[in-house]
Coordinates of C-alpha atoms and ligand atoms in Angstrom, one line a residue:
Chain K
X1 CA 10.3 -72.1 -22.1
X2 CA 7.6 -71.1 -23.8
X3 CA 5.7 -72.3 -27.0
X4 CA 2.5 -70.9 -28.5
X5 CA 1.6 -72.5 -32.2
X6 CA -1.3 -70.9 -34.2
X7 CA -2.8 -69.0 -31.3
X8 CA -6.0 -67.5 -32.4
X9 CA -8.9 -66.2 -30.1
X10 CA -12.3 -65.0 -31.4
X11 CA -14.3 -63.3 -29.0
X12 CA -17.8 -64.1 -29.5
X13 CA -20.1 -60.8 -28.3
X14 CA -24.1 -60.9 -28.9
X15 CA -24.7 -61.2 -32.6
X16 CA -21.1 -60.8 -34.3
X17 CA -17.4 -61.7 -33.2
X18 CA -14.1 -60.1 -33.0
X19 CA -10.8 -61.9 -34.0
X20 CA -8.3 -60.6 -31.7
X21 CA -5.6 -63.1 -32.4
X22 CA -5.8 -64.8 -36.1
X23 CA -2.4 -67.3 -36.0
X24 CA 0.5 -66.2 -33.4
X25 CA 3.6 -68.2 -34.1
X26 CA 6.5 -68.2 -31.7
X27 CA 9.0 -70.0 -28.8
X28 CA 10.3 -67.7 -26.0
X29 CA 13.7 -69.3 -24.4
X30 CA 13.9 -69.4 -20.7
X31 CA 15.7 -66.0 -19.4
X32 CA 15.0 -64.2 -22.8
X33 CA 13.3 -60.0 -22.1
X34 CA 10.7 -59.9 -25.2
X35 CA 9.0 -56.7 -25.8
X36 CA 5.1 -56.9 -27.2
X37 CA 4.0 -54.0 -29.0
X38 CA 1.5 -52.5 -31.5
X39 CA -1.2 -50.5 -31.9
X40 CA -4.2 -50.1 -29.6
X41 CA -6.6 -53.3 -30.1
X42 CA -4.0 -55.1 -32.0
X43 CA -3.9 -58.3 -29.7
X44 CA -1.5 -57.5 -27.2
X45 CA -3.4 -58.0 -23.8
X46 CA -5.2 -61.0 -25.4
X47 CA -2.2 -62.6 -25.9
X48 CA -0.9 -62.1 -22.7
X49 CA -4.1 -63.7 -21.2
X50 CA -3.8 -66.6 -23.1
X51 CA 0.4 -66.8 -22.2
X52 CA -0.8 -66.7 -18.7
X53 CA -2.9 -69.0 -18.4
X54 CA -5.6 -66.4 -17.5
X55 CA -8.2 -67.5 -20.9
X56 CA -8.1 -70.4 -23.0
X57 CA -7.3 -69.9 -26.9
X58 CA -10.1 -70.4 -29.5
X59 CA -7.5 -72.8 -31.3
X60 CA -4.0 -73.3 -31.4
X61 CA -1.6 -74.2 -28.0
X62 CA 0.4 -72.4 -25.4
X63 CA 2.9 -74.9 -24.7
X64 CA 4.6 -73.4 -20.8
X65 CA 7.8 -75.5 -19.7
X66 CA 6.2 -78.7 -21.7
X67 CA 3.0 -78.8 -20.4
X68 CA 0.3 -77.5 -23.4
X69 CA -1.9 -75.7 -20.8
X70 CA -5.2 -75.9 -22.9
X71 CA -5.4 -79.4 -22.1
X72 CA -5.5 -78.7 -18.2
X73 CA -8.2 -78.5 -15.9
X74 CA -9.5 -75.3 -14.5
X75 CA -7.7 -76.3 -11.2
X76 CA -4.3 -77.2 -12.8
X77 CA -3.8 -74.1 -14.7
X78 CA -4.8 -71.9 -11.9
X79 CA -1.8 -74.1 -9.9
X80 CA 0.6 -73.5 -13.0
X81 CA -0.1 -69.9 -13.0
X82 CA -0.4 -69.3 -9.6
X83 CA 3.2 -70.9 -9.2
X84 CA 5.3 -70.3 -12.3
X85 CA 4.0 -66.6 -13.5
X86 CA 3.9 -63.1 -12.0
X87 CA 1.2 -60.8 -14.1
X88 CA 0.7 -57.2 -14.2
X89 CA -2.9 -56.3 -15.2
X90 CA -3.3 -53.3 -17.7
X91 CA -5.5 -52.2 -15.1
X92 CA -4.2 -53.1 -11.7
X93 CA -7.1 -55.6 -10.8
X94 CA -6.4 -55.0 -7.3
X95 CA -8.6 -55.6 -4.9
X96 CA -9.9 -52.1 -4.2
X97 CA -10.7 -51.7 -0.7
X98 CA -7.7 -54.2 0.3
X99 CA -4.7 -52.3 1.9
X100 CA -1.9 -52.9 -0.3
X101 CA -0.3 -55.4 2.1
X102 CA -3.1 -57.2 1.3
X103 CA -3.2 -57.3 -2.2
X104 CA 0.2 -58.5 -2.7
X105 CA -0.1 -61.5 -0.5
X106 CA -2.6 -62.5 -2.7
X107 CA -0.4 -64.8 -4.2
X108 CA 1.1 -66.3 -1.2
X109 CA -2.6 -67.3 0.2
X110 CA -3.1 -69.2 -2.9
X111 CA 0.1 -70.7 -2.8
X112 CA -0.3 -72.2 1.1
X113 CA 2.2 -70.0 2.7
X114 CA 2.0 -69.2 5.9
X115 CA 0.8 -66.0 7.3
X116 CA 3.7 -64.5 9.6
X117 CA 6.4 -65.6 6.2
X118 CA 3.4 -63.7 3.9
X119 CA 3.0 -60.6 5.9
X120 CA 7.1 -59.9 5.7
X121 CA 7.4 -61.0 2.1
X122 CA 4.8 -59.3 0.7
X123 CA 6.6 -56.2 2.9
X124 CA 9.6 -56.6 1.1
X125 CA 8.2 -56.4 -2.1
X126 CA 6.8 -53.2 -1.3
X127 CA 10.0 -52.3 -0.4
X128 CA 11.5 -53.2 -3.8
X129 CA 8.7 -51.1 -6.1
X130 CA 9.3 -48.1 -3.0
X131 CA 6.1 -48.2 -1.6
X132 CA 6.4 -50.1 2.0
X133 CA 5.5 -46.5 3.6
X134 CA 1.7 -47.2 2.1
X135 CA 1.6 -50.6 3.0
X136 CA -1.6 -50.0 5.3
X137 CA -3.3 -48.7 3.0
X138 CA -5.9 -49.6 0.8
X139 CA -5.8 -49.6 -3.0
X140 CA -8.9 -47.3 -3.7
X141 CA -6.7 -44.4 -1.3
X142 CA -3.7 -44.6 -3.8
X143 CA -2.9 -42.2 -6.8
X144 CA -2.4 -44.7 -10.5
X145 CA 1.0 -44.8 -10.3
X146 CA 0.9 -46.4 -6.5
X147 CA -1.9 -49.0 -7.7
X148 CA 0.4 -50.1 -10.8
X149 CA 3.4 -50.4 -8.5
X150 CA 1.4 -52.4 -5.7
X151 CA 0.2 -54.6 -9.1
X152 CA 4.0 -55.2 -9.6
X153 CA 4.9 -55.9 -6.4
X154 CA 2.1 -58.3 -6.1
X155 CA 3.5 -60.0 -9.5
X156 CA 6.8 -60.3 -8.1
X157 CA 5.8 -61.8 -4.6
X158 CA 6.0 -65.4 -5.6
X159 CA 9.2 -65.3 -7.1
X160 CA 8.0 -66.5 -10.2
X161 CA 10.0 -68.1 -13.3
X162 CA 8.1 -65.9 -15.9
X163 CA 6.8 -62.6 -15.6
X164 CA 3.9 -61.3 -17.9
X165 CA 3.8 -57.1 -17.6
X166 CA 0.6 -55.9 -19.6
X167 CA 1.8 -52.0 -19.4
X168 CA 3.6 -51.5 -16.2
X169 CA 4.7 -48.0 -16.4
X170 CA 2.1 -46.5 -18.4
X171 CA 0.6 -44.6 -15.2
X172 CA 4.3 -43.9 -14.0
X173 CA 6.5 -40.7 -14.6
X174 CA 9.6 -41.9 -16.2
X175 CA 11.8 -41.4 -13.0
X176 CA 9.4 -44.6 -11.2
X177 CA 9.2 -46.0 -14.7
X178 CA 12.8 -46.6 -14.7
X179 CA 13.4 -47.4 -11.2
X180 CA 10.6 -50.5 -12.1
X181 CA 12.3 -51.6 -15.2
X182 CA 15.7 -51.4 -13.4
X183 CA 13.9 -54.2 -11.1
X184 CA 12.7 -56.1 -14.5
X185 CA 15.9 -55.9 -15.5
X186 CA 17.5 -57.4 -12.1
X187 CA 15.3 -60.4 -12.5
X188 CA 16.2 -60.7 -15.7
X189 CA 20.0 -60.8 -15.1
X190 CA 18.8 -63.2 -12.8
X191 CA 17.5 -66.0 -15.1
X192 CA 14.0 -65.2 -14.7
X193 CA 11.9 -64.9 -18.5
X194 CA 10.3 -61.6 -18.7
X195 CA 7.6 -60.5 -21.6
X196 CA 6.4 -56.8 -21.3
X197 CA 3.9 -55.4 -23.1
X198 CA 4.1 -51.7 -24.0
X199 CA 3.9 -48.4 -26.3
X200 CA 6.4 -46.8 -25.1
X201 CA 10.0 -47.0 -26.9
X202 CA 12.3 -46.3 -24.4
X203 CA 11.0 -48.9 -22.3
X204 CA 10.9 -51.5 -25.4
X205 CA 14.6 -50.5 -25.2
X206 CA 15.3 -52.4 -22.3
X207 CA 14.2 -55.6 -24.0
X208 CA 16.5 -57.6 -26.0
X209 CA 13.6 -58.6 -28.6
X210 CA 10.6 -57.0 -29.8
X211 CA 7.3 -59.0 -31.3
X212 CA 5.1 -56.2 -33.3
X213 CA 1.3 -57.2 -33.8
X214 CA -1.1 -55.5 -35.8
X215 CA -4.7 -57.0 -35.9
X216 CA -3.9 -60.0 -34.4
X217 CA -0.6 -61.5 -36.6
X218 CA 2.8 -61.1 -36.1
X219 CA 4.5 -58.3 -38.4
X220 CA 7.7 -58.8 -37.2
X221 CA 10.0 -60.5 -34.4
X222 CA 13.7 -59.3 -34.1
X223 CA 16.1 -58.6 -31.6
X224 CA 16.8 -55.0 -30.5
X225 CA 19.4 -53.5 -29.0
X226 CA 20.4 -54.1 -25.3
X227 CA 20.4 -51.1 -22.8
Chain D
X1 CA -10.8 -18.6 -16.2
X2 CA -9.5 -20.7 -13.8
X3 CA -7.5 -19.2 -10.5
X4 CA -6.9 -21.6 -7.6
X5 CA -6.0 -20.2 -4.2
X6 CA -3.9 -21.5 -1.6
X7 CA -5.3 -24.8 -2.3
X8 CA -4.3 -27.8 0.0
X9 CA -6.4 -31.1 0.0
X10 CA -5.3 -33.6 3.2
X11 CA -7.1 -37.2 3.3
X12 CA -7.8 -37.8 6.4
X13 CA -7.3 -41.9 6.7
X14 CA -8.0 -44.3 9.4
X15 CA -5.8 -42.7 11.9
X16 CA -3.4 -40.8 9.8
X17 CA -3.2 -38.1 7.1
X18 CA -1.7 -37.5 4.1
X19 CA -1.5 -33.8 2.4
X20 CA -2.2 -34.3 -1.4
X21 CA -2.1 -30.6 -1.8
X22 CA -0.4 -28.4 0.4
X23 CA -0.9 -24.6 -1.4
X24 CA -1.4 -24.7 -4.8
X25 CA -1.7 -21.0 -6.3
X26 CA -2.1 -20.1 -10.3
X27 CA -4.6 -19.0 -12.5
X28 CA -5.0 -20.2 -16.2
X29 CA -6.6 -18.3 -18.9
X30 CA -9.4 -19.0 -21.5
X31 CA -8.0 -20.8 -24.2
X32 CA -4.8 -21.7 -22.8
X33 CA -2.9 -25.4 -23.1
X34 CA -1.2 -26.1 -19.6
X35 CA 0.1 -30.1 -18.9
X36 CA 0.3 -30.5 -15.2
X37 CA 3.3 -33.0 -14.6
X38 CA 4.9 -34.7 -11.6
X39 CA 5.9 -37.8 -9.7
X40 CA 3.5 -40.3 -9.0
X41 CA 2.0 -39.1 -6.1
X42 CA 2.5 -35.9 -5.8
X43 CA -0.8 -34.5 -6.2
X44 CA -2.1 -34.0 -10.1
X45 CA -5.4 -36.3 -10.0
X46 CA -6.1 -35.0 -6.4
X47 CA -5.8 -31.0 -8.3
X48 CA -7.6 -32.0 -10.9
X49 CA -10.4 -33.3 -8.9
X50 CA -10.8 -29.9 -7.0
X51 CA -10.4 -28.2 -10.9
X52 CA -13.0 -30.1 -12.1
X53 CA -15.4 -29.9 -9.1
X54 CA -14.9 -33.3 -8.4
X55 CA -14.2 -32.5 -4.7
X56 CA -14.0 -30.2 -2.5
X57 CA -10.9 -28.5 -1.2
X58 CA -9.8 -29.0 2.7
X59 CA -9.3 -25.2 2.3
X60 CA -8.4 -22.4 -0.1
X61 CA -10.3 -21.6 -3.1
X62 CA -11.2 -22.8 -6.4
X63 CA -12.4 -19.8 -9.2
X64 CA -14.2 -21.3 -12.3
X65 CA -15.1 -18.3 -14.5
X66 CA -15.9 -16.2 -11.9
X67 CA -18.0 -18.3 -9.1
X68 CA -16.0 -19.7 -6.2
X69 CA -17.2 -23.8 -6.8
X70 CA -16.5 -24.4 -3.0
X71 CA -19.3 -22.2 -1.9
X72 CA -21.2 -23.9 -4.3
X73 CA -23.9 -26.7 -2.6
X74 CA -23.8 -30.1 -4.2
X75 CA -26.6 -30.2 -6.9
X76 CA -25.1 -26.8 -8.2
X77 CA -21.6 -28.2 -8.0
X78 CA -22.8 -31.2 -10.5
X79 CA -24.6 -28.9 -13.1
X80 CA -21.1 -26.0 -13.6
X81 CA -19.0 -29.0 -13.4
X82 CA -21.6 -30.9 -16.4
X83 CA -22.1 -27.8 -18.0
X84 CA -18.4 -26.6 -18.5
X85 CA -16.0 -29.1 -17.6
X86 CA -15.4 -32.5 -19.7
X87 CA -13.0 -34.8 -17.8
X88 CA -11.2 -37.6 -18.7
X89 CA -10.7 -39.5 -15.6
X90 CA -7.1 -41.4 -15.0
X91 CA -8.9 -44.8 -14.7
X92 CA -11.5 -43.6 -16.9
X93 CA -14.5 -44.2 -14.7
X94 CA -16.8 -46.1 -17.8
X95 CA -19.8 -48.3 -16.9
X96 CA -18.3 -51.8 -17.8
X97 CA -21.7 -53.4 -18.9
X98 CA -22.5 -50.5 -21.0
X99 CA -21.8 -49.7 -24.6
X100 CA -19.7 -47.5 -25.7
X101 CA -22.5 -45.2 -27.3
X102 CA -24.0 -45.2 -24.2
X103 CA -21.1 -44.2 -22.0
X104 CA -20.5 -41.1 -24.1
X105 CA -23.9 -40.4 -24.2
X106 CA -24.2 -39.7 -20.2
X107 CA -23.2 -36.0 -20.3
X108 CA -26.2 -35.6 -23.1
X109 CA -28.6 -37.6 -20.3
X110 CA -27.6 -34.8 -17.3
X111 CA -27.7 -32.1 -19.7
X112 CA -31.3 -32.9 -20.7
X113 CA -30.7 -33.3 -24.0
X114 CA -33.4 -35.6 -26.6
X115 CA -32.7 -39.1 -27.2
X116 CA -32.6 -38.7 -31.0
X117 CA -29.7 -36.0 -31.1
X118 CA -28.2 -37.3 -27.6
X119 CA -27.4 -40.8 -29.8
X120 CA -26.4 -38.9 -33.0
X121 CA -24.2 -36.6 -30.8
X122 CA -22.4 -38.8 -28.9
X123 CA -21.7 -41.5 -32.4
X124 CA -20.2 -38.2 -33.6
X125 CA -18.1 -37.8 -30.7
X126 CA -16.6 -42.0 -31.2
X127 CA -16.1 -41.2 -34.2
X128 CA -13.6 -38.4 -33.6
X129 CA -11.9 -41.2 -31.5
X130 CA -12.0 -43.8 -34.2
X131 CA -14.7 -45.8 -32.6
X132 CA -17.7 -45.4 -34.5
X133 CA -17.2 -49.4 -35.4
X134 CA -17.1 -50.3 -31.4
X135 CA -20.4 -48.2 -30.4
X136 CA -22.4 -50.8 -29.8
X137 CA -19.9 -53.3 -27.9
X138 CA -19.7 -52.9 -24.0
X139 CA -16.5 -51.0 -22.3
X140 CA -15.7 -54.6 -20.3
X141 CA -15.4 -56.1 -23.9
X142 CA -13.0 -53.4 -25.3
X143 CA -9.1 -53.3 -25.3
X144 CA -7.5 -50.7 -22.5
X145 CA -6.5 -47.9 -25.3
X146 CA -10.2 -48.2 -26.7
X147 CA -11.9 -47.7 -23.0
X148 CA -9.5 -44.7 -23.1
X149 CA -10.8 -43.3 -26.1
X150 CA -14.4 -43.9 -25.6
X151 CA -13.8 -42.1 -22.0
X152 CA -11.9 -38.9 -24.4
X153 CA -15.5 -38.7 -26.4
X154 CA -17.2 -38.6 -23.4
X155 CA -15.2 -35.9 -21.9
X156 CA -15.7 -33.7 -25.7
X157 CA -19.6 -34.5 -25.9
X158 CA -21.3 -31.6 -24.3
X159 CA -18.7 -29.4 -26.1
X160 CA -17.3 -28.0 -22.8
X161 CA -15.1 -24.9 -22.4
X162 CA -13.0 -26.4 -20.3
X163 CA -11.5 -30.1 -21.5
X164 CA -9.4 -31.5 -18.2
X165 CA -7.7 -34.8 -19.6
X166 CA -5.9 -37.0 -16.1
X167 CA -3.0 -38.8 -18.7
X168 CA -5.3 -39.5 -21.7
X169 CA -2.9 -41.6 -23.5
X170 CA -1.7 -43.7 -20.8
X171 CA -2.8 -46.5 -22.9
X172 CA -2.5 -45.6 -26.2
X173 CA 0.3 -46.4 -28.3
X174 CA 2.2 -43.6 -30.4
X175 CA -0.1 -43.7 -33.3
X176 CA -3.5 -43.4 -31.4
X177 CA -1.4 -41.1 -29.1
X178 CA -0.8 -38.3 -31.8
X179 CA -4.2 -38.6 -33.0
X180 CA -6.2 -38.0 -29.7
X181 CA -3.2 -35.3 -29.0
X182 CA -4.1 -33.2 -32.5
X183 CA -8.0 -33.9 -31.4
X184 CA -6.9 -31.6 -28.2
X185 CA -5.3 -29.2 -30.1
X186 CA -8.0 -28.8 -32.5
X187 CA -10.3 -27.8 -30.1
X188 CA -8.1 -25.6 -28.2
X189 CA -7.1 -23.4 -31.9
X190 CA -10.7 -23.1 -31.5
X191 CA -10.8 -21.6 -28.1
X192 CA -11.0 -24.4 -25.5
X193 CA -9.0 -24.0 -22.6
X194 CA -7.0 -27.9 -22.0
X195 CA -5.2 -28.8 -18.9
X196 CA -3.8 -32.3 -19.1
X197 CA -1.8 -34.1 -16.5
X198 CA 0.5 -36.4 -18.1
X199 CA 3.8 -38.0 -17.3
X200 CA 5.2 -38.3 -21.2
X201 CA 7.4 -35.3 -22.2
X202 CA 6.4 -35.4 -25.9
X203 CA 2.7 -35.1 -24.9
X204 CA 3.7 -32.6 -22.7
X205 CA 5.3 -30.6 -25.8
X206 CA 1.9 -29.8 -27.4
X207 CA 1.1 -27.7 -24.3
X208 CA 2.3 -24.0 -24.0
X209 CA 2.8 -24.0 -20.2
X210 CA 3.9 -26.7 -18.0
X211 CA 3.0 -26.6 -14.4
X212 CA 5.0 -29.6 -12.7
X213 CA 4.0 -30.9 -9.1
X214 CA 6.1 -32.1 -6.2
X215 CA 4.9 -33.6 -3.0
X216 CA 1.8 -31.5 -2.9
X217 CA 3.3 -28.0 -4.0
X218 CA 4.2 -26.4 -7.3
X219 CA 8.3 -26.5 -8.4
X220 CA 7.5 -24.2 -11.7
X221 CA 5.4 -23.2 -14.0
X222 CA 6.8 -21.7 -17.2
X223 CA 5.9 -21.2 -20.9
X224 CA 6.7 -24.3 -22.9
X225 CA 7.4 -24.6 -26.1
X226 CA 5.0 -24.4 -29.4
X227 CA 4.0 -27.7 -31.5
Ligands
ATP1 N1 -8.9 -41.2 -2.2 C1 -7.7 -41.0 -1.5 N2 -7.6 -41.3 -0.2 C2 -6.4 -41.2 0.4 N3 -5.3 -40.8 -0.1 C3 -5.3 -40.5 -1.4 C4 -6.5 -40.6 -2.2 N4 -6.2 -40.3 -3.5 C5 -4.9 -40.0 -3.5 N5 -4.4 -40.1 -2.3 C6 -3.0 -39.8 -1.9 O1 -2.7 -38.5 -2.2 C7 -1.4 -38.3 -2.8 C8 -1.6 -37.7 -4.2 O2 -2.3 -38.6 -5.0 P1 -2.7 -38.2 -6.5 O3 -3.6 -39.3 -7.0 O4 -3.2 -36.8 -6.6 O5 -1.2 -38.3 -7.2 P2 -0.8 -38.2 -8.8 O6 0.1 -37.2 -8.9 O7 -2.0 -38.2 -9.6 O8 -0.1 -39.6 -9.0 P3 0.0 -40.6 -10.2 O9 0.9 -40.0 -11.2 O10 0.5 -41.9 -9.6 O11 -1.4 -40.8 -10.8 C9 -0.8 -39.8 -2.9 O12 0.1 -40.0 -1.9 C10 -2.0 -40.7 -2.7 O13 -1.7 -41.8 -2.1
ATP2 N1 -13.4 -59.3 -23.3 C1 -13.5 -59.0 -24.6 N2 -14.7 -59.2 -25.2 C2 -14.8 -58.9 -26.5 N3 -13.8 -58.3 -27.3 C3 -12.6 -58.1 -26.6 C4 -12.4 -58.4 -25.3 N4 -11.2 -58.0 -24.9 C5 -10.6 -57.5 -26.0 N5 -11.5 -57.5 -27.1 C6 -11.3 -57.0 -28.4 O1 -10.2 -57.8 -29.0 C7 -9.3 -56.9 -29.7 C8 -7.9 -56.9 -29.0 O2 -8.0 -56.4 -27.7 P1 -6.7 -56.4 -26.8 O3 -7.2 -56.0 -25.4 O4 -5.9 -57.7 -26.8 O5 -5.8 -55.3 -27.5 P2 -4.5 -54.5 -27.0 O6 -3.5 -54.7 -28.1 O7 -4.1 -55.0 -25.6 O8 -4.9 -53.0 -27.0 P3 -4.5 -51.8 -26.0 O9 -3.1 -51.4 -26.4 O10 -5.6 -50.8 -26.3 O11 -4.6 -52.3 -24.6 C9 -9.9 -55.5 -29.6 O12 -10.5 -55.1 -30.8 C10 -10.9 -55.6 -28.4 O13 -12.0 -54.7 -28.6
MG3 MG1 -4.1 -54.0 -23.8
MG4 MG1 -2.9 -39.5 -10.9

């Protein structure tokens, strides 16, 4: 379950400020599929940073399974992130000269999991986004599309309860992009909340609600149609 | 002119191989519009990397109006590819701690151009983009469609003959999309020759030839429809 009450973040930069979020109103239920969309600079990733615990709002609260996570410690939220969301960067932020193995057990280090169970689950979720045959190598040797699907693999690893995708198929051709919403959609049948982020219709389509943003506010929040 | 050869490109790893390229032959004419498509991973940055000058082939032959670019030694390499080609990279390749106006204006820097016209130049180019507001904020403090944009104006600065865009609007939503796509064809009615690798079909539609790529070797390449 997931709150957020009049989210806003200013961005203060040397000598003037942007306001990417201005007042973001909304609850997303446990095992929902939202869709964020809008135009280029409209607040999107922003948001997602402050749902994931990755940034702290400028006021307002992002309420995750009851806990308000603006009033935790740097420590606490990196736990409640680290545990209870998977994210998928806009832009990968993998670790560049890290095979991909490596990158997706990323999660499982910080978690205190073990290194023979981290090696073969972070296998298998190669396996799942198709790319276990790379698993040796490192980020900086693989085309976009490979990095964004070792970025969702690495999201996935922990089996998390929510998972935050800032773009996922935007480097994919639409053959890999639907094979990677088919997964979203497998873990979504499964119970597990998923809020996707994207510009692209057809994969909005697989969502079963769609909150548009345009400079920062909410312009709309309705459900759509179910694929 | 552009004619590639037999082209193959293998990257040799630590201890294995894998063949990007394995003999890519077609040549494309001034002024033409070609997408490149393809599977992730099947070898469109990798060409466009040889196109541009970017790299060197593991053998065949790149023709760019007429010189053969891999018989070319480095230093001449760099000023044909400055002088002609303006890339758009797939992960954009900006200087994070930079502004934007500063980014676009590197082309203007190798090409020896003045400071005073380099600046006005390259505020001309954002503003093509829509960015003329954003020049003066860094790339690491702009959204992922805006980094994309400022990396388009970069590619247009130097007014090359030859625009090679690597999916320039990944990141953009529909809106900002259409606009950098009627941008392209702009400049093409005016005699540039585009090539742009991009995995969208409706993007693909403003081209007038579509190569498409599998596993390192070309499937077909036909006329495509007018927009
Ligand atoms: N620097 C590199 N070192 C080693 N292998 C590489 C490197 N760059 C690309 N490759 C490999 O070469 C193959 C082709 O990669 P390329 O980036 O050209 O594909 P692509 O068609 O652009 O894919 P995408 O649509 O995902 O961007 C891939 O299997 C990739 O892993
Ligand atoms: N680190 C930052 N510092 C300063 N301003 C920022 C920063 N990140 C984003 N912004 C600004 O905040 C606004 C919203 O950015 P955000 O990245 O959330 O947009 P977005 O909807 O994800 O866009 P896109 O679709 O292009 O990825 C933009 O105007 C952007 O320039
Ligand atoms: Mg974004
Ligand atoms: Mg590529």
């Amino acid at each position: 379950m997931l709150e957020v009450n009049e989210l806003t973040k200013t961005y203060q930069l040397d000598g003037f400020s942007v306001e990417a979020l201005r007042g973001i109103t909304f609850t997303i239920k446990e095992g929902e599929f939202v869709a964020i969309m809008g135009p280029s600079g409209s607040g999107k990733s922003t948001l997602m940073n402050l749902i994931g615990c990755l940034d702290r709002p400028t006021s307002g609260s992002v309420i995750l399974d009851g806990q308000e996570t603006s009033k935790l410690k740097d420590n606490q939220l990196a736990s409640v992130r680290n545990l209870k969301v998977g994210f998928v960067f806009q832009n990968y932020n993998l670790l560049s000269r890290t095979t991909a193995l490596k990158n997706v057990e990323l999660p499982l280090i910080y978690a205190g999991i073990g290194s023979g169970s981290r090696t073969e689950r972070a296998f298998e979720a190669l396996k799942i986004v198709g790319l276990e045959e790379r698993a040796g190598h490192r980020s900086n040797q693989l085309s976009g599309g490979q990095q964004q699907r070792v970025a969702i693999a690495r999201a996935l690893v922990n089996d998390p309860s929510i998972i935050l995708a800032d773009e996922p198929t935007g480097s994919l051709d639409s053959k890999s992009g639907t094979e990677i919403m088919n997964i979203l959609k497998l873990l979504n049948d499964q119970g597990r909340t998923i809020i996707l982020v994207t510009h692209e219709e057809y994969i909005a389509g697989y969502a079963r609600r769609a909150i548009r943003l345009l400079d920062g506010l909410v312009t709309s929040d309705k459900r759509v149609g179910k694929k």
